[in-house]
Structure formats: C-alpha cells, structure tokens
mmCIF file of C-alpha atoms in Angstrom:
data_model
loop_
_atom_site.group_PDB
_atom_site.id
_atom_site.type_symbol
_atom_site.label_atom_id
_atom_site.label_comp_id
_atom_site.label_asym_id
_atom_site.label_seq_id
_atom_site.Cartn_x
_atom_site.Cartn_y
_atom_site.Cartn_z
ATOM 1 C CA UNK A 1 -19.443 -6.014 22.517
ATOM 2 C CA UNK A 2 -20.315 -2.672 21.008
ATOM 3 C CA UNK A 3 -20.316 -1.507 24.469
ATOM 4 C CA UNK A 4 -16.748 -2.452 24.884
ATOM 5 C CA UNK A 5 -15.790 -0.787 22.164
ATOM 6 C CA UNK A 6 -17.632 2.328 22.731
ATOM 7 C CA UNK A 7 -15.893 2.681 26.449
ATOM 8 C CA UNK A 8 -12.442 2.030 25.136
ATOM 9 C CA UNK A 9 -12.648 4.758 22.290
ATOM 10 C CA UNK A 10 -11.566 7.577 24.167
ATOM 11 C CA UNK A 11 -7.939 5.862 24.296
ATOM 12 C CA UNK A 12 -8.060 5.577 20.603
ATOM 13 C CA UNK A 13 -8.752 8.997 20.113
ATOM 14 C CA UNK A 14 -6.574 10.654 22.635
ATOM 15 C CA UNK A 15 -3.448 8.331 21.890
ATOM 16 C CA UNK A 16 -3.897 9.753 18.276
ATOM 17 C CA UNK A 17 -4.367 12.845 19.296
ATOM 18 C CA UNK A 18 -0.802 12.597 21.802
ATOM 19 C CA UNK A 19 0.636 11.472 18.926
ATOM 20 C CA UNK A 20 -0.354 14.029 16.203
ATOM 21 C CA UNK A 21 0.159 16.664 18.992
ATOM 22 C CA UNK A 22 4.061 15.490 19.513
ATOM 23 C CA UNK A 23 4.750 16.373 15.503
ATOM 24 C CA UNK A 24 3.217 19.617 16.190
ATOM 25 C CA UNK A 25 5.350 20.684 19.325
ATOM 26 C CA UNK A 26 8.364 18.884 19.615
ATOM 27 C CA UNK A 27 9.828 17.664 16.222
ATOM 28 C CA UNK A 28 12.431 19.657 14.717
ATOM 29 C CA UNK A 29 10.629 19.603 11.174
ATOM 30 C CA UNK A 30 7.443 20.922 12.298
ATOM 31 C CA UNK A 31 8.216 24.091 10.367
ATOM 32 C CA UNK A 32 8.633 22.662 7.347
ATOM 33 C CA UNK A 33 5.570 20.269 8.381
ATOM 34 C CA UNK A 34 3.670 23.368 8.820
ATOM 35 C CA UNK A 35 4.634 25.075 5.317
ATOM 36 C CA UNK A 36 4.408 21.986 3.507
ATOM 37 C CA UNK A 37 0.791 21.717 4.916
ATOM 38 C CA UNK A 38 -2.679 23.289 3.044
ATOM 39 C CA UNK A 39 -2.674 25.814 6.443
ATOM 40 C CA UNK A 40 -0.339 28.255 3.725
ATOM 41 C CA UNK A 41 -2.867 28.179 1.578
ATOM 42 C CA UNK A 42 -5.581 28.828 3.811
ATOM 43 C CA UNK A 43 -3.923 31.057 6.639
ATOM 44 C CA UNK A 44 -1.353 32.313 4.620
ATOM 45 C CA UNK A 45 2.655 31.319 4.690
ATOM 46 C CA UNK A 46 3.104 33.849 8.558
ATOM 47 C CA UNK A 47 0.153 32.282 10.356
ATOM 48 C CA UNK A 48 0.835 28.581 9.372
ATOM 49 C CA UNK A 49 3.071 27.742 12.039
ATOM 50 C CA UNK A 50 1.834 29.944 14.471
ATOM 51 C CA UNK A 51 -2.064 27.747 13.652
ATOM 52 C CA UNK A 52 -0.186 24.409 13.106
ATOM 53 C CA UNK A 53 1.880 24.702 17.073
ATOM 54 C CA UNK A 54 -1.682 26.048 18.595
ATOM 55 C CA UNK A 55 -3.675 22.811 17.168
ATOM 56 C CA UNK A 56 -0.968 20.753 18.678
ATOM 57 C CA UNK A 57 -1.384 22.831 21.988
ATOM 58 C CA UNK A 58 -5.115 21.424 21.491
ATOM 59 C CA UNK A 59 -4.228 18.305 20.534
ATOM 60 C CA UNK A 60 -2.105 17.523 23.579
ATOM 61 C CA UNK A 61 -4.686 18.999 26.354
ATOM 62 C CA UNK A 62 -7.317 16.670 24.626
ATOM 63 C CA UNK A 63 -5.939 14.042 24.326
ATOM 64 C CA UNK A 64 -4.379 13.773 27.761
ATOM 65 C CA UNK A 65 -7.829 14.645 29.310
ATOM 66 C CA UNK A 66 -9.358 11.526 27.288
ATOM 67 C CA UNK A 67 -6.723 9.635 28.753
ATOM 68 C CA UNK A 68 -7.098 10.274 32.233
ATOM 69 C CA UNK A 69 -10.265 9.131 33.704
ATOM 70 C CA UNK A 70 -13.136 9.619 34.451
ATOM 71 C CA UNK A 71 -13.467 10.806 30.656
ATOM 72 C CA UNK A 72 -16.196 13.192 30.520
ATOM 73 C CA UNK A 73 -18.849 13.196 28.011
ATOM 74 C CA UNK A 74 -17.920 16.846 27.237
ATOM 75 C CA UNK A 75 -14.529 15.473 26.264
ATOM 76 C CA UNK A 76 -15.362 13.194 24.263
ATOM 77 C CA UNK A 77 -18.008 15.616 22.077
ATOM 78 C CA UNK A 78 -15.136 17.557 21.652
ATOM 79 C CA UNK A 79 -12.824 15.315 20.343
ATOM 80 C CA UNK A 80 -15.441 14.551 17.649
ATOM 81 C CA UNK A 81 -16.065 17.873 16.670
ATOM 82 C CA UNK A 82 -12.019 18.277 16.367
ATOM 83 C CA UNK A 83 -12.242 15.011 14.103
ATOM 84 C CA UNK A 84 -15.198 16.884 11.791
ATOM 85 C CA UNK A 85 -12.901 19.655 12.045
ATOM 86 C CA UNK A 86 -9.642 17.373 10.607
ATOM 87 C CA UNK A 87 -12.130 15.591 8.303
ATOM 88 C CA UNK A 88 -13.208 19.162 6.608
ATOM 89 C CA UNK A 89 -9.727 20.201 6.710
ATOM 90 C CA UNK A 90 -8.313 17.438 4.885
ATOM 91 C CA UNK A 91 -11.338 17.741 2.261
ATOM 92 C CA UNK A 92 -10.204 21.310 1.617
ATOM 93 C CA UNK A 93 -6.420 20.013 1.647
ATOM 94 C CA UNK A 94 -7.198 17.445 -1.194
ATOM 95 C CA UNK A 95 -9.009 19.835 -3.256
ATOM 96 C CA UNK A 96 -7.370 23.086 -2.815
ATOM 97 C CA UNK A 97 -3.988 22.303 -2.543
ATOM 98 C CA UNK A 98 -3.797 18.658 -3.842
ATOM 99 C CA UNK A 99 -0.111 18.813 -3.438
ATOM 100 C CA UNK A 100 0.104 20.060 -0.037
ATOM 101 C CA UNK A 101 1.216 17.278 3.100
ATOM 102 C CA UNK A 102 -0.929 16.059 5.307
ATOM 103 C CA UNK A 103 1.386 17.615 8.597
ATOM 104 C CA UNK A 104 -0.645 15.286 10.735
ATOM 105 C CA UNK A 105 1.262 12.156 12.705
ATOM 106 C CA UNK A 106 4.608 12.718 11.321
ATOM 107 C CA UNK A 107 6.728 15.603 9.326
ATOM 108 C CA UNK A 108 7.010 13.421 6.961
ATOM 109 C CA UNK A 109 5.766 14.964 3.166
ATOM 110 C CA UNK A 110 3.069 13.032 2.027
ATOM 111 C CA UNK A 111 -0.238 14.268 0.400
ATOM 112 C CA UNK A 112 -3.781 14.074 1.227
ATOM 113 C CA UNK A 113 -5.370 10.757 -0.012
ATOM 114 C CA UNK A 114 -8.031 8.655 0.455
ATOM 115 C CA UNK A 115 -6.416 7.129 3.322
ATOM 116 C CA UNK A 116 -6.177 9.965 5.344
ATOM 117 C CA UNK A 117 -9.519 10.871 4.577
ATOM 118 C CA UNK A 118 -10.954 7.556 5.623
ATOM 119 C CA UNK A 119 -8.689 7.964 9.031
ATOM 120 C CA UNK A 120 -10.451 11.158 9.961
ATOM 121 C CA UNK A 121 -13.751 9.234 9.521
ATOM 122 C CA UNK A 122 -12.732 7.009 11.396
ATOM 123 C CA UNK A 123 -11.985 9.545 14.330
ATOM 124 C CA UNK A 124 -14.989 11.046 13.770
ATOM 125 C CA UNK A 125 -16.574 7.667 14.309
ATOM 126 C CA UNK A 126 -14.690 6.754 17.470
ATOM 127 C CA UNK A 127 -15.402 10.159 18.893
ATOM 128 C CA UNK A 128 -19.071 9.311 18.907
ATOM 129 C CA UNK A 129 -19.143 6.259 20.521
ATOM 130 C CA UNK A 130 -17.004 7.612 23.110
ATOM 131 C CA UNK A 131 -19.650 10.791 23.347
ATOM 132 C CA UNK A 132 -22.436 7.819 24.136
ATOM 133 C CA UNK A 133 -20.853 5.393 25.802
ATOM 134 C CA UNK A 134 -22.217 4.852 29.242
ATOM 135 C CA UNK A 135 -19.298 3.671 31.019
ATOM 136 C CA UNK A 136 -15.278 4.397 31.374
ATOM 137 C CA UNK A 137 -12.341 2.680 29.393
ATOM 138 C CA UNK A 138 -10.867 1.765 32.920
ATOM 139 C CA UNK A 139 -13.616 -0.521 33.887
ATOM 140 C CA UNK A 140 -14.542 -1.810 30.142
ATOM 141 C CA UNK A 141 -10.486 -3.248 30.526
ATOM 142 C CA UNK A 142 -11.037 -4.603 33.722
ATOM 143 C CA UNK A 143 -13.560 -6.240 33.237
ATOM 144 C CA UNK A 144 -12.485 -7.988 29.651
ATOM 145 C CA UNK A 145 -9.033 -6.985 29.073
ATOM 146 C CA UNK A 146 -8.184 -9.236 26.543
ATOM 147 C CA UNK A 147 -11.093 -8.384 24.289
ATOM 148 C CA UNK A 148 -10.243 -4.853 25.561
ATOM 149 C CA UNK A 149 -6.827 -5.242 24.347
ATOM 150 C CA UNK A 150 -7.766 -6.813 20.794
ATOM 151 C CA UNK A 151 -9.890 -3.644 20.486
ATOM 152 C CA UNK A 152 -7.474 -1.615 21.116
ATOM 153 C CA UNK A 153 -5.021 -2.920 18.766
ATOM 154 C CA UNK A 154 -6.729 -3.852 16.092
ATOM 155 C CA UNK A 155 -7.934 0.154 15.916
ATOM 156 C CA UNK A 156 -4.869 1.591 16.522
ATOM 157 C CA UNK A 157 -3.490 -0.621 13.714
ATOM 158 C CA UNK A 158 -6.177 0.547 11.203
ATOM 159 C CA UNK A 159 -4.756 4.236 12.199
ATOM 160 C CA UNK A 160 -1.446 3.523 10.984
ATOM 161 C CA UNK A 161 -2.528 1.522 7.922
ATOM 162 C CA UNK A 162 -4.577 4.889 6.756
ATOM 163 C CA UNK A 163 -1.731 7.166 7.551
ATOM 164 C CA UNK A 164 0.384 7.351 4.205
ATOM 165 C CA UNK A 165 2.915 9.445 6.034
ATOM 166 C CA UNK A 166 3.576 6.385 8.613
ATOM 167 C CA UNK A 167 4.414 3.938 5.795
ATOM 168 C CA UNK A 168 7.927 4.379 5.695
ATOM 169 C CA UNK A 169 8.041 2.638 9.427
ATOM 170 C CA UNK A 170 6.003 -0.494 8.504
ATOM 171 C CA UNK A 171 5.288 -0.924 4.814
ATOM 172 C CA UNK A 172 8.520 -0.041 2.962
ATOM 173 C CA UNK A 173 10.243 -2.394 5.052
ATOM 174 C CA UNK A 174 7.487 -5.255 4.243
ATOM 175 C CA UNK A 175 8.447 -3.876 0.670
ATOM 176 C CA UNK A 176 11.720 -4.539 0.980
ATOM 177 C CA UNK A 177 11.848 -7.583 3.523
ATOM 178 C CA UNK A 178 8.659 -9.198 0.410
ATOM 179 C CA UNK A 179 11.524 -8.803 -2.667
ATOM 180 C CA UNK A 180 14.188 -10.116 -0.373
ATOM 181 C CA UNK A 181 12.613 -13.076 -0.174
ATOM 182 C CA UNK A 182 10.692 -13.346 -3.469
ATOM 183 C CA UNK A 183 13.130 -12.317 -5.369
ATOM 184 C CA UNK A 184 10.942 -10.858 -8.328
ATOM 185 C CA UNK A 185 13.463 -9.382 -10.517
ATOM 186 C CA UNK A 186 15.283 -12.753 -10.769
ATOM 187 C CA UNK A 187 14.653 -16.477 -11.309
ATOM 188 C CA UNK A 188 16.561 -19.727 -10.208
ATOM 189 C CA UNK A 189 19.501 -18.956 -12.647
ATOM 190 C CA UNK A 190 20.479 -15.467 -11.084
ATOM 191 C CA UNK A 191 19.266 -13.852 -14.444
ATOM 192 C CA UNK A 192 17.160 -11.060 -13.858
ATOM 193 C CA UNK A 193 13.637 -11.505 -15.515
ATOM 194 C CA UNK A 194 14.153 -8.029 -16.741
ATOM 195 C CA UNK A 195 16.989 -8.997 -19.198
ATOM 196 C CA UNK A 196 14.872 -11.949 -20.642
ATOM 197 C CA UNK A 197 11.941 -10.058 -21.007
ATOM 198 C CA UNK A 198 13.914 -7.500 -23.150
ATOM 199 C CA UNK A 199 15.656 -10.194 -25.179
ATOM 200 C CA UNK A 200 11.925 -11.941 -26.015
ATOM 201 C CA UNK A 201 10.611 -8.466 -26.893
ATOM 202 C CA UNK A 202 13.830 -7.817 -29.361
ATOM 203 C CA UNK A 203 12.783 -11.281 -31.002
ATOM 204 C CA UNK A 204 10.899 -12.543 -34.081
ATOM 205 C CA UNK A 205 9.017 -14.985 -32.249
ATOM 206 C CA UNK A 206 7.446 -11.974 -30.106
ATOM 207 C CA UNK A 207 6.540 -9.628 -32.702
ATOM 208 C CA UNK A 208 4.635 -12.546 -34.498
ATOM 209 C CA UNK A 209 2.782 -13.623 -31.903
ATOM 210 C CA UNK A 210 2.412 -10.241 -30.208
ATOM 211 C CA UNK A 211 -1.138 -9.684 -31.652
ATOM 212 C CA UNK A 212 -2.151 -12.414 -30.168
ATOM 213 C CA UNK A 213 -1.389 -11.015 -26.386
ATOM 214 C CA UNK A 214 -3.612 -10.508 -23.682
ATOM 215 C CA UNK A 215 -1.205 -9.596 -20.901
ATOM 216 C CA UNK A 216 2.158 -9.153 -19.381
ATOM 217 C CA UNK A 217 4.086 -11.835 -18.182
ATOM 218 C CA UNK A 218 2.385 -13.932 -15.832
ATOM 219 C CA UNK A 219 4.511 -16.845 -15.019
ATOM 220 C CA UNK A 220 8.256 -17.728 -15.596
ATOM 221 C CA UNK A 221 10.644 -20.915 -14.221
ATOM 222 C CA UNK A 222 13.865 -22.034 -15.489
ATOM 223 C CA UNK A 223 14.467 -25.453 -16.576
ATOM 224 C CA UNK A 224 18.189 -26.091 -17.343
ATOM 225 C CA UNK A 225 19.833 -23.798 -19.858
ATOM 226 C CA UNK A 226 16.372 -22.420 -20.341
ATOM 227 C CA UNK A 227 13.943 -20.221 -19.162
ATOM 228 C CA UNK A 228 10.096 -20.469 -20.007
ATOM 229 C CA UNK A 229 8.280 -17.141 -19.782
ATOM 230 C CA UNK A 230 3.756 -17.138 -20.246
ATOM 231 C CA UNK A 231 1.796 -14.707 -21.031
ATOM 232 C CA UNK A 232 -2.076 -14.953 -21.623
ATOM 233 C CA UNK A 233 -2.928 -14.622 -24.970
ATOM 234 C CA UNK A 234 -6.085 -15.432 -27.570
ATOM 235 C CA UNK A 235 -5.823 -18.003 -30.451
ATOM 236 C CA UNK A 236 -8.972 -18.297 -33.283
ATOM 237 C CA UNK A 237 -11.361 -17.132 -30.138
ATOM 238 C CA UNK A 238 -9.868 -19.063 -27.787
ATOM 239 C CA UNK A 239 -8.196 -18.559 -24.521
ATOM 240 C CA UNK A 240 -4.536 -19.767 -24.672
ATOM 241 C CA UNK A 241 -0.946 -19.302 -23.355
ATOM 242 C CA UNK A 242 2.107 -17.749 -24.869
ATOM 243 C CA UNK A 243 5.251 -19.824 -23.405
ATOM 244 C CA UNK A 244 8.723 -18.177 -25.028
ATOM 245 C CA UNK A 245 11.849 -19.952 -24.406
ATOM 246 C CA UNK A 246 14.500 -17.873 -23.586
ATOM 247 C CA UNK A 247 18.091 -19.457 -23.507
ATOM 248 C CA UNK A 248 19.835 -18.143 -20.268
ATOM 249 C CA UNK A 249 23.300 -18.506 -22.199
ATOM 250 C CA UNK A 250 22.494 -17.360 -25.649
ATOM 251 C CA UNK A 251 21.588 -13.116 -25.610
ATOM 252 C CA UNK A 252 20.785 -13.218 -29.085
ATOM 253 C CA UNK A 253 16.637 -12.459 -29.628
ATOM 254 C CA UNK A 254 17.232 -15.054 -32.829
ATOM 255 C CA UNK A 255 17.413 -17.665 -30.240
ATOM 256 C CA UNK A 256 14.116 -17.142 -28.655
ATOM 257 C CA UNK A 257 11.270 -19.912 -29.346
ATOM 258 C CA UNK A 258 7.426 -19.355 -28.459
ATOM 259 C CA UNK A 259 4.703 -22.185 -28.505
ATOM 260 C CA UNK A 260 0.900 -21.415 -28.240
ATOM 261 C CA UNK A 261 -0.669 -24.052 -26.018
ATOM 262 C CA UNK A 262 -4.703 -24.141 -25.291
ATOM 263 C CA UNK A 263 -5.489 -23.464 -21.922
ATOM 264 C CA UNK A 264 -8.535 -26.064 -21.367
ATOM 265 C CA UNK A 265 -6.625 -29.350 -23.309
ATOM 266 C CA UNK A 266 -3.070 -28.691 -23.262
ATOM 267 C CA UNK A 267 -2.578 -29.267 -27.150
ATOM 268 C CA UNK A 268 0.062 -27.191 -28.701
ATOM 269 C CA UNK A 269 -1.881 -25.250 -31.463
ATOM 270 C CA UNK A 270 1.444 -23.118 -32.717
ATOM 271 C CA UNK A 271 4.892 -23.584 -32.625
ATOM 272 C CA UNK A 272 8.082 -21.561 -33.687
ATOM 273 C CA UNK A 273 10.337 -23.622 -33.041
ATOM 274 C CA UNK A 274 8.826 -27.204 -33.275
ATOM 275 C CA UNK A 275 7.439 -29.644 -30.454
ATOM 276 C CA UNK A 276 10.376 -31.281 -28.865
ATOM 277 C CA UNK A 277 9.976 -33.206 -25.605
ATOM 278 C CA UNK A 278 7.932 -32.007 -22.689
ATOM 279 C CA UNK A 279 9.287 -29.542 -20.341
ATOM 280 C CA UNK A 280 8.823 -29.375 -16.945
ATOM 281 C CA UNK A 281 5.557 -27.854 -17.047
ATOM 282 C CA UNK A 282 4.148 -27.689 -20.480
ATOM 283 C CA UNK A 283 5.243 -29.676 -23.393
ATOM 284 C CA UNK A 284 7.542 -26.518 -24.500
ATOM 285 C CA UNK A 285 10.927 -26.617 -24.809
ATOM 286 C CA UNK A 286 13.500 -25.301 -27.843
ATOM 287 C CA UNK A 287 14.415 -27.616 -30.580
#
C-alpha cells in the first residue's frame, strides 16, 4: 500500500501546486493577495508582487511537469524542496507578521495558522515519497484505481481541510446548513434560548443558586407553557443539576423556578419553587 501511495503523490503535489499557481497568475485579487501576504515584510511593499507572480510562474511549470508523466525523480526533489521552502516561509509569516495572509490557494485574507502550517508538512511529506517512489502514478492507477482513487481523495481532502482560506467554500456552508437544521438559538416554542437565558440570569432563583454552578447551559426542552433549562452544578460535594423553569409566556425573572436534583439518584435536594408533579424529564416543573 505505501507503494501506492508513494507513486500517486506527485498528483497531489502538482494539483496543489496548479492550484496555488492559478491565485498567483490569473485572479484579479492577486495584488492585494500579494500585499496582504508576509512577502511586504520580507521583500518590501515594490517587490511583493513582482516575487508573489514569479512563484506562481514556478508553481505552474512544476506542477504541470509532475503531472505529466513519466515524473522524474528530479521533479519530484524539487517539489519538496519548494514545500521546505513554503513550510519556512509560513514559519516566518506566523512569527513576523502574525497578521499577514497566507496568499497561498485563494486571495482570500486569512492568516497563518496551524493549519496551514501542518499543510506545508504535509507537502513536504508527499514530496518525499514521490522523490522515492519507484514507479509512476499512471501505472500505480492502473493497476488499483479504486484504492488509487481513495488515495487520492482522501489527500486532496486533508489539503482543503488545512487551508483556512478555503473554508468559506465548504465549512461556512456546513455552518450554516448545521444551525438550519439544529436550530440552536431556538427550542420547540419558537423562543430563542437566548431570551430565556437572559430572563433566568435577571432572576432570584439564579443569583441564589449561582454559586453553586459549574457550567453553562447544557441542556434545554420545552414542556407546555414551560421551558426547562440545566446546567451542571455542585451541591454539599456532590455532583448535581441546576433545572430553571422558565415560563415561555410570562417575561418577568420573578417567575423563574430552579430545582437542584442529584445526578446519581434523582432526588430533588433543593427547590425554589416546591416539588410539583414530574415533568417530562426530571421531576421539575413550577408550582
């Protein structure tokens, strides 16, 4: 297997290369790529663009040639000393000028992190393999090309998952697509959480059992009229649960109750407001 994946590296590296090289050249914002970049700090703000269009220019010849076989083992040393190269770079970047943008697969501002650290490793790391592997990509494929493929996509996956400035193409909309459907601003009622939370913190009940907190809220579900909000907490050296009821129609914090409940038996060991009959979950629910 390691064989496999040592032949199919140079498409890794050269398709990230191609695609780093494309910023460089051809987007419109690869000036302000450039001068958002840590090349203004180290080649001053006249040579930046100049440096930043020349290492696409490098970029795209190497990354073609790794594409095209046969790949040469020259090629492929090469493309790992250009990874060192980005890895040292970025090093410099994140200390030197920790605000400075990446500039490297898309124009898009984002700073040097760990991420794009561990991406250049990872370049570095696929351009060795490819320097020792003793065969070509096109026959590793032919001969298993869905194992080949899996490779393949699996590694160019891990690229984009280390490249902060790609997130707004995949993550944010997971973001988005994740509170959608989750909803985690709001419960069954259409009440956002938010606007309990504030009423529980404006109440008595909540700034006389606040000592006793160990967390922010944890769980919350609405049972009719009423909506149950827990927080981990510590009673007399115990671990317990803070459950506030919060009326969904009442907005005054005087109408907030809270009930301390043991975590390993259940019993209720404090109550604000009484113990009425058993909710839907715990035995908590307003007199």
């Amino acid at each position: 297997m390691i064989e496999l994946i040592a032949a199919l590296q140079p498409l890794v590296v050269g398709a990230v290369l191609i695609w780093s090289a494309r910023v460089k050249l051809f987007s419109r914002h690869a000036a302000a790529a450039a001068h958002g970049s840590a090349l203004v700090r180290l080649l001053g703000q006249r040579r930046a663009l100049p440096a930043y269009r020349l290492l696409g220019g490098v970029e795209l010849t190497l990354g073609a040639l790794l594409l095209l076989p046969p790949v040469l083992r020259l090629e492929a040393v090469a493309a790992t000393v250009l990874a060192v190269g980005f890895l040292g770079y970025l090093t410099y970047a994140r200390r030197a000028a920790p605000t400075s943008s990446c500039g490297c697969l898309s124009a898009r501002t984002a700073p040097v992190s760990g991420r794009s650290l561990a991406r250049a490793a990872l370049l570095v790391a696929a351009g060795g393999l490819a320097a020792v592997s003793p065969g070509g990509w096109s026959d590793a494929l032919s001969e298993r090309p869905l194992a080949g493929t899996v490779v393949l996509v699996a590694e160019l996956a891990a690229v984009v998952a280390l490249s902060p400035e790609l997130d707004a193409a995949w993550l944010l909309p997971l973001r988005r697509l994740r509170a959608r459907l989750t909803h985690p601003l709001r419960g069954g009622s259409g009440v956002p959480l938010l606007a309990t939370v504030q009423q529980l913190q404006l109440s008595d009940a909540y700034r006389r059992v606040a000592p006793l907190l160990r967390s922010d809220v944890r769980e919350h579900w609405d049972d009719g009229d009423w909506r149950f909000v827990g927080h981990a907490a510590q009673y007399r050296g115990r671990p317990v649960t803070a459950v506030f009821a919060v009326p969904l129609t009442d907005r005054e914090p005087d109408a907030v109750r809270v009930a301390v409940v043991d975590d390993a038996s259940g019993q209720t060991l404090l109550s604000l407001a009484g113990t009425p009959p058993a909710g839907p979950r715990l035995a908590v629910v307003p007199a």
